[in-house]
Coordinates of C-alpha atoms in Angstrom, one line a residue:
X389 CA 20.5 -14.5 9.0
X390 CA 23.1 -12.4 10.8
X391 CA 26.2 -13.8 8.3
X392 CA 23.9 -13.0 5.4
X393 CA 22.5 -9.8 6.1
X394 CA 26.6 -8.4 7.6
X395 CA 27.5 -9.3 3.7
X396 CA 24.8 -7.9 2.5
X397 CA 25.4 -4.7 4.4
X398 CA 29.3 -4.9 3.8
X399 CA 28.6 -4.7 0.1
X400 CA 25.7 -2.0 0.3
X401 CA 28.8 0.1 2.0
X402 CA 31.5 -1.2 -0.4
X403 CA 29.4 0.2 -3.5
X404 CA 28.6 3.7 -2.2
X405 CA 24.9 3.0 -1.3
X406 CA 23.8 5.9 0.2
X407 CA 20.4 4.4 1.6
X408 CA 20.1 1.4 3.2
X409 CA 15.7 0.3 4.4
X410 CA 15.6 -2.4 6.9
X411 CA 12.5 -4.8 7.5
X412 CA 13.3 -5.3 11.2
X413 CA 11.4 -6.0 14.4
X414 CA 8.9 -4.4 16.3
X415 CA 9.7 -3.0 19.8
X416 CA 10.6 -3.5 22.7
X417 CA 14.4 -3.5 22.3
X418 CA 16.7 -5.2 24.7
X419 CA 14.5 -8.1 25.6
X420 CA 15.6 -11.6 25.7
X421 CA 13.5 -12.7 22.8
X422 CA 16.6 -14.3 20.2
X423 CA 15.0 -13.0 17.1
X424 CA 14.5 -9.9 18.4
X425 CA 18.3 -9.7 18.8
X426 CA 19.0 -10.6 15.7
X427 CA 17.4 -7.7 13.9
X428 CA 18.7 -5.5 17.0
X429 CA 22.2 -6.3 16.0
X430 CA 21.7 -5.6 12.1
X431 CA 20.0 -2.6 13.0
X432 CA 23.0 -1.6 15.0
X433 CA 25.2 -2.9 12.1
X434 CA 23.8 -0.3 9.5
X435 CA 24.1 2.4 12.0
X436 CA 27.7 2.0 11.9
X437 CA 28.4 1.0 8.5
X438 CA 25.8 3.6 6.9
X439 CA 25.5 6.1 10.0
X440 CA 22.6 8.1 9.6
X441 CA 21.2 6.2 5.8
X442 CA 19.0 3.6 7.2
X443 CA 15.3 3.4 7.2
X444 CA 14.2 0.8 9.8
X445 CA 10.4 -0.2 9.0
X446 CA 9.0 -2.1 12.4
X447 CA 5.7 -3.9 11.4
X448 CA 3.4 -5.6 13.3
X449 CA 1.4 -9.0 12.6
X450 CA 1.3 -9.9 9.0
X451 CA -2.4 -10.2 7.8
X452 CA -0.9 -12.9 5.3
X453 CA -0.1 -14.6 7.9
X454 CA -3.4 -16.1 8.4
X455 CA -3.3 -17.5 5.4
X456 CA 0.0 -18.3 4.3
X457 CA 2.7 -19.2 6.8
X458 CA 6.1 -21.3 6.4
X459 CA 6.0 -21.9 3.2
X460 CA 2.8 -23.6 3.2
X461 CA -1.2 -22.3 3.0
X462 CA -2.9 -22.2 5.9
X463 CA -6.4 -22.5 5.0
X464 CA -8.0 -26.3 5.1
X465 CA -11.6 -25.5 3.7
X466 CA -13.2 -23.6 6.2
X467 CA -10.3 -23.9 8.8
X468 CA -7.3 -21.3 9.7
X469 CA -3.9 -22.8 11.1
X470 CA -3.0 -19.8 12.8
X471 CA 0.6 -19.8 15.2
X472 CA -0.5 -17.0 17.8
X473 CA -1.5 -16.7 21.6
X474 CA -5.3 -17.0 21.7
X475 CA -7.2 -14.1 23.4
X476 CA -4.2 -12.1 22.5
X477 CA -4.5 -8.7 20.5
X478 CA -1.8 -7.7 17.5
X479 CA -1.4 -4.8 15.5
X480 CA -2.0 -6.0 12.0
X481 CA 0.0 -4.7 8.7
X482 CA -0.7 -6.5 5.9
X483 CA 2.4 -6.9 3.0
X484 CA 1.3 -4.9 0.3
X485 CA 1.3 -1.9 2.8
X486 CA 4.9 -2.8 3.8
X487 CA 5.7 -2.8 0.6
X488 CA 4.5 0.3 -0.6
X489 CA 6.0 1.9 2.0
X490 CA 9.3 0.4 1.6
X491 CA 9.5 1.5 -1.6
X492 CA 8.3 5.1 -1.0
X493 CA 11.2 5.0 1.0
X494 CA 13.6 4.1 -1.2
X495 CA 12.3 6.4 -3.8
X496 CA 12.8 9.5 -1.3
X497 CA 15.7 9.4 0.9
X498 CA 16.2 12.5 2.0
X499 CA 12.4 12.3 3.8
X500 CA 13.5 9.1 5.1
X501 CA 17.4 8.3 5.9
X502 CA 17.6 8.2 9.8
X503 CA 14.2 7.6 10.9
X504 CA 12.1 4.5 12.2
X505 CA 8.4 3.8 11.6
X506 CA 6.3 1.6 13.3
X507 CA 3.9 -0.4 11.1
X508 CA 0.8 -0.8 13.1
X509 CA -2.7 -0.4 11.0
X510 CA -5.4 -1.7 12.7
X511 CA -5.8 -3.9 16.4
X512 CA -7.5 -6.9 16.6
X513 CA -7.2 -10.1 17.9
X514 CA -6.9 -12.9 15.5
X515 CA -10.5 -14.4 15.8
X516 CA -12.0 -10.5 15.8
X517 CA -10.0 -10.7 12.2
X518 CA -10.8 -14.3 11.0
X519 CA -14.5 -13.6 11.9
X520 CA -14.3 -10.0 10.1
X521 CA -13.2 -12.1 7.2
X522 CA -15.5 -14.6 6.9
X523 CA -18.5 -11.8 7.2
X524 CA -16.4 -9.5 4.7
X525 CA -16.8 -12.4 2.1
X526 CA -20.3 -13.9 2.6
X527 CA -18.7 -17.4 3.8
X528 CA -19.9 -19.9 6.5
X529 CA -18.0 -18.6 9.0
X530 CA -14.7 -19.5 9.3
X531 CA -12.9 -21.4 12.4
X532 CA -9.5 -20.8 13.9
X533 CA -7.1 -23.8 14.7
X534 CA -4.3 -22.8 16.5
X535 CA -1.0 -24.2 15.9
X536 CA 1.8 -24.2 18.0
X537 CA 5.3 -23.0 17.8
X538 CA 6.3 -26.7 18.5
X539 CA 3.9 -27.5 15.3
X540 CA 5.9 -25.0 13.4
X541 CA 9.4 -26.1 14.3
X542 CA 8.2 -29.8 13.2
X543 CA 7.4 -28.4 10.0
X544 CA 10.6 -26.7 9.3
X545 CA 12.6 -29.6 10.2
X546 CA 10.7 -31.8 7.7
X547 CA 10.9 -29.3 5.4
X548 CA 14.6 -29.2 5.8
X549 CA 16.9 -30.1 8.6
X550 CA 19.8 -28.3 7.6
X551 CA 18.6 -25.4 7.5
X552 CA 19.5 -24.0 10.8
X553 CA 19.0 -20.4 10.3
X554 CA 15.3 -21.4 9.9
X555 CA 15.3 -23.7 12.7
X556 CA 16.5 -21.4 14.9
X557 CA 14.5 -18.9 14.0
X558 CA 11.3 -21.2 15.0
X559 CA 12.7 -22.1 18.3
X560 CA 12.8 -18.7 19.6
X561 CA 9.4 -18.3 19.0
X562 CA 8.5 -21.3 20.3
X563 CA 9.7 -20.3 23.7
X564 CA 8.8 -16.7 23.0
X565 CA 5.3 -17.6 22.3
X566 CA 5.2 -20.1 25.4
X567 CA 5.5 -17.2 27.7
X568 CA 3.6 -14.5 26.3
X569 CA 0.3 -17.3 26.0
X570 CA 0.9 -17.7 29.7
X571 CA 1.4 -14.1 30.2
X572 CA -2.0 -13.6 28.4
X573 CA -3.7 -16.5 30.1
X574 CA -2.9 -15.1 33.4
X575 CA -4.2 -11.5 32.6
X576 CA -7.6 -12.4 31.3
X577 CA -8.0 -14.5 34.6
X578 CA -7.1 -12.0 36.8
X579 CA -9.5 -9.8 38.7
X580 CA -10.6 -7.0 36.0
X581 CA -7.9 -8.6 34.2
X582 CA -7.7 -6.8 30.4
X583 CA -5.5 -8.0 27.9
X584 CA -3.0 -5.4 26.3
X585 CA -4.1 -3.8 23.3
X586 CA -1.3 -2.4 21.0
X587 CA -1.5 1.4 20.2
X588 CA -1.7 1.7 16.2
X589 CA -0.5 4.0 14.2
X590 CA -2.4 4.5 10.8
X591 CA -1.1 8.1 10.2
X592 CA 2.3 7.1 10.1
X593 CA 1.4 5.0 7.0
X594 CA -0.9 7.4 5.8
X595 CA 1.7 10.3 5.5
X596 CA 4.3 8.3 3.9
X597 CA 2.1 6.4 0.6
X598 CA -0.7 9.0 1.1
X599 CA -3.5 6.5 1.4
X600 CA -4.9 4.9 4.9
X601 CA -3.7 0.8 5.5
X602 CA -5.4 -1.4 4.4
X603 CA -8.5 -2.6 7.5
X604 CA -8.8 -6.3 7.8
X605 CA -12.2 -5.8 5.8
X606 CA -10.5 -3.9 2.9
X607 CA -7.4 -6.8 2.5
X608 CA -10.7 -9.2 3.3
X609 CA -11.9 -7.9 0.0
X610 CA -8.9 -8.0 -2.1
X611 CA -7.7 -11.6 -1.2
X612 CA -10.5 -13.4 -1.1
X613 CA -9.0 -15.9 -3.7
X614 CA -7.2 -17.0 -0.6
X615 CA -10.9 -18.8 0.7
X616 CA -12.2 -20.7 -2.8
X617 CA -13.7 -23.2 -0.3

C-alpha cells in the first residue's frame, strides 16, 4: 500500500495534477493502530508533494460491509458474517455516498483543494442496522455472526499468501479490534457504564452532493438484492 500509493502520488505530481482526493482514515491521528499509519503517512505525502491540492475524505463504517467483505459475500441465508466489536456503535457511510462525494470533489476543486471531511451519516450499532434491515425488507429477521479478525486473516491467507500488503493489513486489525472489544466489553460492565457513540455528521455530506446520506433504511431499500434468501 504505501510503495503503491508514493508512485501513484509521484506521478499525479510529475503530470501537473493540480488536485489530488484521498480515501483515507478516520480520526484519531497519531495512534498506534498500523493502518491508521499508513494512510497518516500518505496523507502527509500529498501535503508535501501537492501542498494545499488534496481532498482527504475520512469515512466511517462501510454499510457494504455487512454484506460484502474480503472479497467474498457475507450473507449465508438468513445469517450476517460481520468482523466488528459487538455492543459497539459506528458511524455508518455507505459507498455510493463516498462516491458521490468523491466525485463532486473532483469535479470542483477550488470548493474543495485543502480541506478534510469526515464521512459519518447515521450511528448505529451493527445489530440496531442488521435488524433495521431485516424490518426495512419484510424478511424473517435476520441474525448476526460475528467473525473475528483472526477469521479474516485465515481468509486472506488462503486466498493468497503472498499477498503481504493484504495480510498485513488484516493483522492490524486483528489486534486493533482485540482491544477496542475489550475496551467495549469493560465499558458496558462498568457501573453506568455507556458505550461511546460517534458524533455524525450528515450536513457535511449534505452540503457537498446536495442530498442527505443515505439511512440504513434507505440503502436497506436499494440493495435488497443483497438478501434473495
Amino acid at each position: 500500500m504505501m510503495h503503491q500509493a508514493k508512485w501513484f502520488i509521484d506521478a499525479a505530481a510529475a503530470a501537473g495534477v493540480q488536485h489530488f482526493v484521498h480515501l483515507t482514515a478516520d480520526p484519531p491521528r497519531s495512534t498506534f493502530v498500523q493502518h491508521i499509519a499508513w494512510h497518516e503517512l500518505i496523507d502527509n505525502y500529498i501535503e508535501m508533494k501537492l501542498p494545499s491540492k488534496g481532498t482527504f475524505l475520512q469515512p466511517g463504517f462501510f454499510t457494504e460491509n455487512l454484506v460484502s467483505y474480503n472479497g467474498r459475500s457475507r450473507v449465508n441465508g438468513g445469517e450476517l458474517s460481520v468482523m466488528g466489536v459487538p455492543g459497539s456503535v459506528l458511524p455508518f457511510i455507505s459507498c455510493e455516498d463516498i462516491g458521490e462525494v468523491a466525485a463532486s470533489c473532483l469535479l470542483d476543486p477550488d470548493r474543495h483543494a485543502g480541506k478534510s471531511y469526515r464521512l459519518f451519516a447515521e450511528a448505529r450499532s451493527i445489530e440496531d442496522a442488521v435488524s433495521t434491515i431485516s424490518s426495512t425488507i419484510g424478511l424473517t429477521p435476520l441474525t448476526v455472526k460475528y467473525v473475528t479478525p483472526q477469521d479474516i486473516y485465515n481468509e486472506a491467507l488462503a486466498l493468497d499468501a503472498q499477498d503481504g500488503g493484504r495480510l498485513a493489513y488484516f493483522a492490524s486489525l486483528r489486534h486493533n479490534l482485540q482491544d477496542a472489544t475489550e475496551l467495549t466489553a469493560r465499558a458496558r460492565k462498568a457501573p453506568g457504564g455507556k458505550v461511546f457513540v460517534p458524533p455524525v455528521y450528515p450536513e457535511v455530506i449534505r452540503e457537498i452532493i446536495g442530498r442527505p446520506p443515505l439511512t440504513v433504511v434507505q440503502w436497506a431499500v436499494r440493495n435488497r438484492r443483497y438478501f434473495k434468501l
